[in-house]
Short mmCIF file of C-alpha atoms and ligand atoms in Angstrom, two decimals:
data_model
loop_
_atom_site.label_atom_id
_atom_site.label_comp_id
_atom_site.label_asym_id
_atom_site.label_seq_id
_atom_site.Cartn_x
_atom_site.Cartn_y
_atom_site.Cartn_z
CA MET A 1 56.46 74.44 95.00
CA THR A 2 58.46 73.43 98.03
CA MET A 3 57.98 69.86 99.20
CA SER A 4 58.76 70.56 102.83
CA PRO A 5 55.64 70.32 105.00
CA ALA A 6 53.79 73.52 105.90
CA VAL A 7 53.47 72.31 109.48
CA GLN A 8 55.50 69.67 111.31
CA ALA A 9 55.00 68.67 114.92
CA GLU A 10 57.40 66.48 116.87
CA GLY A 11 56.60 65.69 120.48
CA LEU A 12 54.23 68.65 120.71
CA ASN A 13 52.76 69.17 124.19
CA VAL A 14 50.38 71.83 125.44
CA ARG A 15 48.98 72.39 128.92
CA ARG A 16 46.14 74.66 129.84
CA GLY A 17 46.53 75.49 133.47
CA ARG A 18 47.82 72.27 135.01
CA THR A 19 45.96 70.00 132.62
CA PRO A 20 47.73 68.42 129.65
CA VAL A 21 45.53 69.23 126.65
CA LEU A 22 47.78 68.10 123.77
CA VAL A 23 50.01 65.12 124.44
CA ASP A 24 53.07 64.13 122.39
CA LEU A 25 51.67 64.96 118.96
CA ASP A 26 53.70 63.98 115.89
CA PHE A 27 52.30 64.92 112.49
CA ARG A 28 52.95 66.81 109.31
CA ILE A 29 50.70 68.91 107.12
CA PRO A 30 51.84 68.92 103.48
CA ALA A 31 51.93 72.28 101.70
CA GLY A 32 49.24 73.03 99.12
CA SER A 33 46.77 70.53 100.55
CA ILE A 34 43.66 70.34 102.69
CA THR A 35 44.05 68.58 106.03
CA GLY A 36 40.94 67.81 108.06
CA LEU A 37 41.10 67.83 111.85
CA PHE A 38 38.44 65.64 113.47
CA GLY A 39 37.66 64.49 116.98
CA PRO A 40 35.05 64.63 119.74
CA SER A 41 34.21 67.88 121.50
CA GLY A 42 36.95 68.82 123.94
CA CYS A 43 39.64 66.61 122.34
CA GLY A 44 41.89 69.61 121.64
CA LYS A 45 41.20 70.73 118.06
CA THR A 46 40.89 74.43 118.86
CA THR A 47 43.92 74.25 121.14
CA LEU A 48 45.99 72.70 118.35
CA MET A 49 44.87 75.42 115.93
CA ARG A 50 45.67 78.16 118.43
CA THR A 51 49.10 76.62 118.92
CA ILE A 52 49.83 76.51 115.19
CA THR A 53 48.76 80.14 114.80
CA GLY A 54 51.08 81.17 117.62
CA LEU A 55 48.48 82.00 120.27
CA GLN A 56 49.27 79.17 122.66
CA HIS A 57 52.41 78.34 124.61
CA TYR A 58 53.76 74.85 123.83
CA ARG A 59 56.64 72.48 124.47
CA GLY A 60 58.34 70.27 121.91
CA GLY A 61 58.80 70.81 118.19
CA LEU A 62 56.36 72.75 116.05
CA GLN A 63 57.61 74.13 112.75
CA VAL A 64 55.19 76.33 110.80
CA LEU A 65 56.16 77.53 107.31
CA GLY A 66 59.78 76.89 108.19
CA HIS A 67 59.81 78.66 111.58
CA PRO A 68 58.95 77.69 115.13
CA ALA A 69 55.24 78.41 115.81
CA GLY A 70 54.76 81.90 117.16
CA HIS A 71 57.88 83.27 115.43
CA ALA A 72 57.60 86.96 114.52
CA SER A 73 58.28 86.34 110.84
CA LEU A 74 55.06 84.29 110.58
CA ARG A 75 52.92 87.38 111.12
CA GLY A 76 50.69 87.95 108.13
CA ARG A 77 51.46 84.55 106.61
CA ILE A 78 48.74 82.69 108.51
CA GLY A 79 44.98 83.28 108.31
CA TYR A 80 42.90 82.07 111.26
CA VAL A 81 39.12 81.71 111.15
CA THR A 82 38.09 81.19 114.76
CA GLN A 83 35.20 79.08 116.03
CA SER A 84 33.27 82.12 117.22
CA ALA A 85 32.66 84.90 114.72
CA SER A 86 35.38 87.51 114.70
CA LEU A 87 33.61 90.10 112.54
CA TYR A 88 32.13 93.39 113.76
CA PRO A 89 28.34 92.86 113.55
CA GLU A 90 27.49 96.57 113.25
CA LEU A 91 29.83 97.13 110.31
CA SER A 92 29.12 96.16 106.71
CA VAL A 93 30.90 93.28 104.98
CA ASP A 94 33.01 95.81 103.06
CA GLU A 95 33.93 97.75 106.19
CA ASN A 96 34.91 94.54 107.98
CA LEU A 97 37.04 93.30 105.09
CA ALA A 98 38.64 96.73 104.66
CA TYR A 99 39.54 96.71 108.35
CA PHE A 100 41.21 93.29 108.14
CA ALA A 101 42.86 94.23 104.85
CA ARG A 102 44.39 97.28 106.52
CA LEU A 103 45.77 95.10 109.31
CA ALA A 104 47.17 92.55 106.89
CA GLY A 105 48.20 94.94 104.11
CA GLY A 106 45.99 93.28 101.49
CA GLU A 107 43.07 94.31 99.32
CA ILE A 108 39.47 93.16 99.28
CA GLU A 109 38.19 93.18 95.68
CA GLY A 110 39.46 89.74 94.66
CA VAL A 111 38.20 88.20 97.90
CA VAL A 112 34.69 89.69 97.61
CA GLU A 113 34.40 88.24 94.12
CA LYS A 114 35.95 84.87 94.87
CA LEU A 115 33.60 84.25 97.82
CA GLY A 116 30.46 85.49 96.08
CA LEU A 117 29.95 88.36 98.51
CA THR A 118 29.26 91.04 95.89
CA GLU A 119 25.50 91.19 96.55
CA VAL A 120 25.85 91.55 100.31
CA ARG A 121 28.99 93.66 100.55
CA GLY A 122 27.06 96.73 101.70
CA GLN A 123 25.05 94.86 104.33
CA ARG A 124 25.75 94.84 108.02
CA VAL A 125 27.20 91.54 109.21
CA SER A 126 24.40 91.31 111.81
CA ALA A 127 21.90 91.11 108.94
CA LEU A 128 23.64 88.26 107.06
CA SER A 129 22.50 84.65 106.93
CA GLY A 130 24.71 82.02 108.57
CA GLY A 131 26.23 81.01 105.25
CA GLN A 132 26.93 84.57 104.20
CA ARG A 133 28.51 85.24 107.57
CA GLY A 134 30.67 82.14 107.18
CA ARG A 135 31.93 83.37 103.83
CA ALA A 136 32.53 86.87 105.20
CA SER A 137 34.61 85.39 108.06
CA LEU A 138 36.61 83.39 105.56
CA GLY A 139 37.04 86.60 103.56
CA ALA A 140 38.48 88.38 106.58
CA ALA A 141 41.11 85.64 106.87
CA LEU A 142 41.84 85.70 103.14
CA VAL A 143 42.45 89.40 102.51
CA GLY A 144 46.05 89.11 103.67
CA GLU A 145 46.74 86.36 101.07
CA PRO A 146 47.88 83.91 103.77
CA GLU A 147 49.97 80.88 102.81
CA LEU A 148 48.46 78.85 105.63
CA LEU A 149 44.75 79.01 106.46
CA VAL A 150 43.57 77.58 109.75
CA MET A 151 39.80 77.28 110.00
CA ASP A 152 37.98 76.12 113.13
CA GLU A 153 34.66 74.49 112.20
CA PRO A 154 33.96 76.90 109.33
CA THR A 155 30.95 74.91 108.12
CA VAL A 156 29.16 74.38 111.43
CA GLY A 157 25.44 75.06 111.24
CA LEU A 158 25.42 75.57 107.48
CA ASP A 159 23.09 73.82 105.07
CA PRO A 160 24.54 71.15 102.76
CA VAL A 161 24.46 73.36 99.65
CA ILE A 162 26.40 76.17 101.29
CA ARG A 163 28.76 73.67 102.90
CA ALA A 164 29.51 72.16 99.50
CA ARG A 165 30.15 75.62 98.06
CA LEU A 166 32.54 76.48 100.87
CA TRP A 167 34.44 73.23 100.35
CA ASP A 168 34.72 74.12 96.66
CA SER A 169 36.30 77.43 97.73
CA PHE A 170 38.68 75.56 100.03
CA ARG A 171 39.73 73.33 97.13
CA GLU A 172 40.39 76.36 94.92
CA LEU A 173 42.55 77.90 97.65
CA ALA A 174 44.58 74.69 97.90
CA GLN A 175 44.97 74.64 94.13
CA GLU A 176 46.48 78.13 94.39
CA GLY A 177 49.16 76.49 96.54
CA ARG A 178 47.81 77.48 99.94
CA THR A 179 47.75 75.04 102.84
CA LEU A 180 44.48 74.54 104.68
CA LEU A 181 43.80 73.03 108.08
CA VAL A 182 40.05 72.65 108.66
CA SER A 183 38.32 71.24 111.73
CA SER A 184 34.84 69.80 111.59
CA HIS A 185 32.35 67.54 113.33
CA VAL A 186 30.73 66.50 110.06
CA MET A 187 32.51 63.27 109.18
CA GLU A 188 31.29 63.26 105.56
CA GLU A 189 33.52 66.28 105.07
CA ALA A 190 36.52 63.99 105.63
CA GLY A 191 36.07 62.89 102.02
CA ARG A 192 36.79 66.46 100.87
CA CYS A 193 40.23 66.45 102.48
CA ASP A 194 43.61 65.25 101.19
CA ARG A 195 44.71 64.12 104.63
CA LEU A 196 43.06 63.55 107.99
CA LEU A 197 44.17 63.99 111.57
CA LEU A 198 41.93 62.23 114.09
CA MET A 199 42.22 63.25 117.73
CA ARG A 200 40.86 61.90 120.96
CA GLU A 201 41.47 63.26 124.46
CA GLY A 202 44.48 65.33 123.48
CA ALA A 203 46.19 62.57 121.51
CA LEU A 204 46.47 62.01 117.79
CA ILE A 205 44.95 58.57 117.24
CA TRP A 206 45.14 58.30 113.47
CA GLN A 207 46.53 60.16 110.44
CA GLY A 208 46.46 59.41 106.74
CA THR A 209 44.35 59.87 103.63
CA PRO A 210 40.55 59.46 103.59
CA ALA A 211 40.89 56.33 101.43
CA GLU A 212 43.34 54.83 103.93
CA LEU A 213 40.90 55.51 106.78
CA LEU A 214 38.11 53.60 105.03
CA ALA A 215 40.47 50.75 104.09
CA ASP A 216 41.92 50.62 107.59
CA THR A 217 38.52 50.26 109.23
CA GLY A 218 36.84 48.17 106.51
CA THR A 219 33.89 50.54 106.23
CA ASP A 220 32.52 52.71 103.47
CA SER A 221 31.27 55.55 105.67
CA TYR A 222 33.52 58.12 107.31
CA GLU A 223 31.16 58.25 110.27
CA ASP A 224 31.60 54.50 110.89
CA ALA A 225 35.33 54.66 110.23
CA PHE A 226 35.70 57.43 112.76
CA LEU A 227 33.64 55.61 115.42
CA ALA A 228 35.61 52.41 114.80
CA THR A 229 38.90 54.28 115.26
CA ILE A 230 37.69 55.92 118.47
CA GLU A 231 36.40 52.53 119.74
CA ARG A 232 39.75 50.92 119.03
CA GLY A 233 41.29 53.46 121.41
CA ASN A 234 38.93 52.31 124.19
CA ARG A 235 40.18 48.76 124.12
N1 ATP B 1 41.06 78.55 128.53
C1 ATP B 1 41.17 77.29 128.95
N2 ATP B 1 41.72 76.99 130.13
C2 ATP B 1 41.85 75.72 130.54
N3 ATP B 1 41.44 74.66 129.83
C3 ATP B 1 40.88 74.89 128.64
C4 ATP B 1 40.70 76.21 128.13
N4 ATP B 1 40.11 76.11 126.92
C5 ATP B 1 39.92 74.80 126.70
N5 ATP B 1 40.37 74.07 127.71
C6 ATP B 1 40.34 72.60 127.80
O1 ATP B 1 41.16 72.05 126.80
C7 ATP B 1 40.59 70.88 126.25
C8 ATP B 1 40.52 70.99 124.75
O2 ATP B 1 39.65 72.05 124.39
P1 ATP B 1 39.49 72.52 122.89
O3 ATP B 1 38.71 73.78 122.90
O4 ATP B 1 40.82 72.54 122.25
O5 ATP B 1 38.64 71.31 122.28
P2 ATP B 1 37.93 71.15 120.86
O6 ATP B 1 38.37 69.84 120.31
O7 ATP B 1 38.18 72.35 120.05
O8 ATP B 1 36.38 71.03 121.25
P3 ATP B 1 35.08 71.48 120.39
O9 ATP B 1 34.90 70.43 119.34
O10 ATP B 1 33.99 71.45 121.42
O11 ATP B 1 35.34 72.85 119.85
C9 ATP B 1 39.22 70.70 126.92
O12 ATP B 1 39.35 69.75 127.94
C10 ATP B 1 38.94 72.07 127.51
O13 ATP B 1 38.18 71.95 128.68
MG1 MG B 2 36.93 73.76 119.25
#
């Protein structure tokens, strides 16, 4: 496996309208790993994800899978699970996955099985539980066999059992060599990641491994570590 990072930002800046939303970000996301993106509401997580997937104009350096973000050759190599559901509620799970598979040129059988969707594959998405819908959305991003998976709060609103199961799926995907970038508000989930990016008001305030975050802040809870890091920025 290549050791060059899947994503590398150098002096990345993004404005929305006249407002700077991402300011001078420098970071790297190693290939074949899970990176967690954390920060208060409005700090810029979704904007960063949109930028990496090529949906947002930016200035500065942003290399994704060896190309500048937004480059035509990245099409089909990135899967993006957005914060709001992107499935067609009136279609069945199978019909949705088949639609996305046609777009991406992939096939759905392996994905249905891997995500435990076999029992609900014939059901309309509108009739799924939150957890089933979460897995179906992930499935839609996976059918194209993307090398880089960008997931915006994929576990929000899910119960702890389903969240744990989803994180197990994320780990399996990383073990297959895929790179995952996952945003979340649930700080305990930081412990499931290989690396963390902590943001605040458009800036990257901390990056490193979960163990380094705890050591750095002298706490044993990710929640406390996160609050301590945010507080530090206020001084
Ligand atoms: N379409 C837009 N036009 C202008 N500004 C925007 C737009 N979308 C978001 N913003 C601003 O950009 C900033 C970052 O928003 P973003 O959605 O990236 O935050 P976030 O970290 O994903 O928040 P949340 O945790 O609530 O999802 C916010 O100040 C927001 O108001
Ligand atoms: Mg967001």
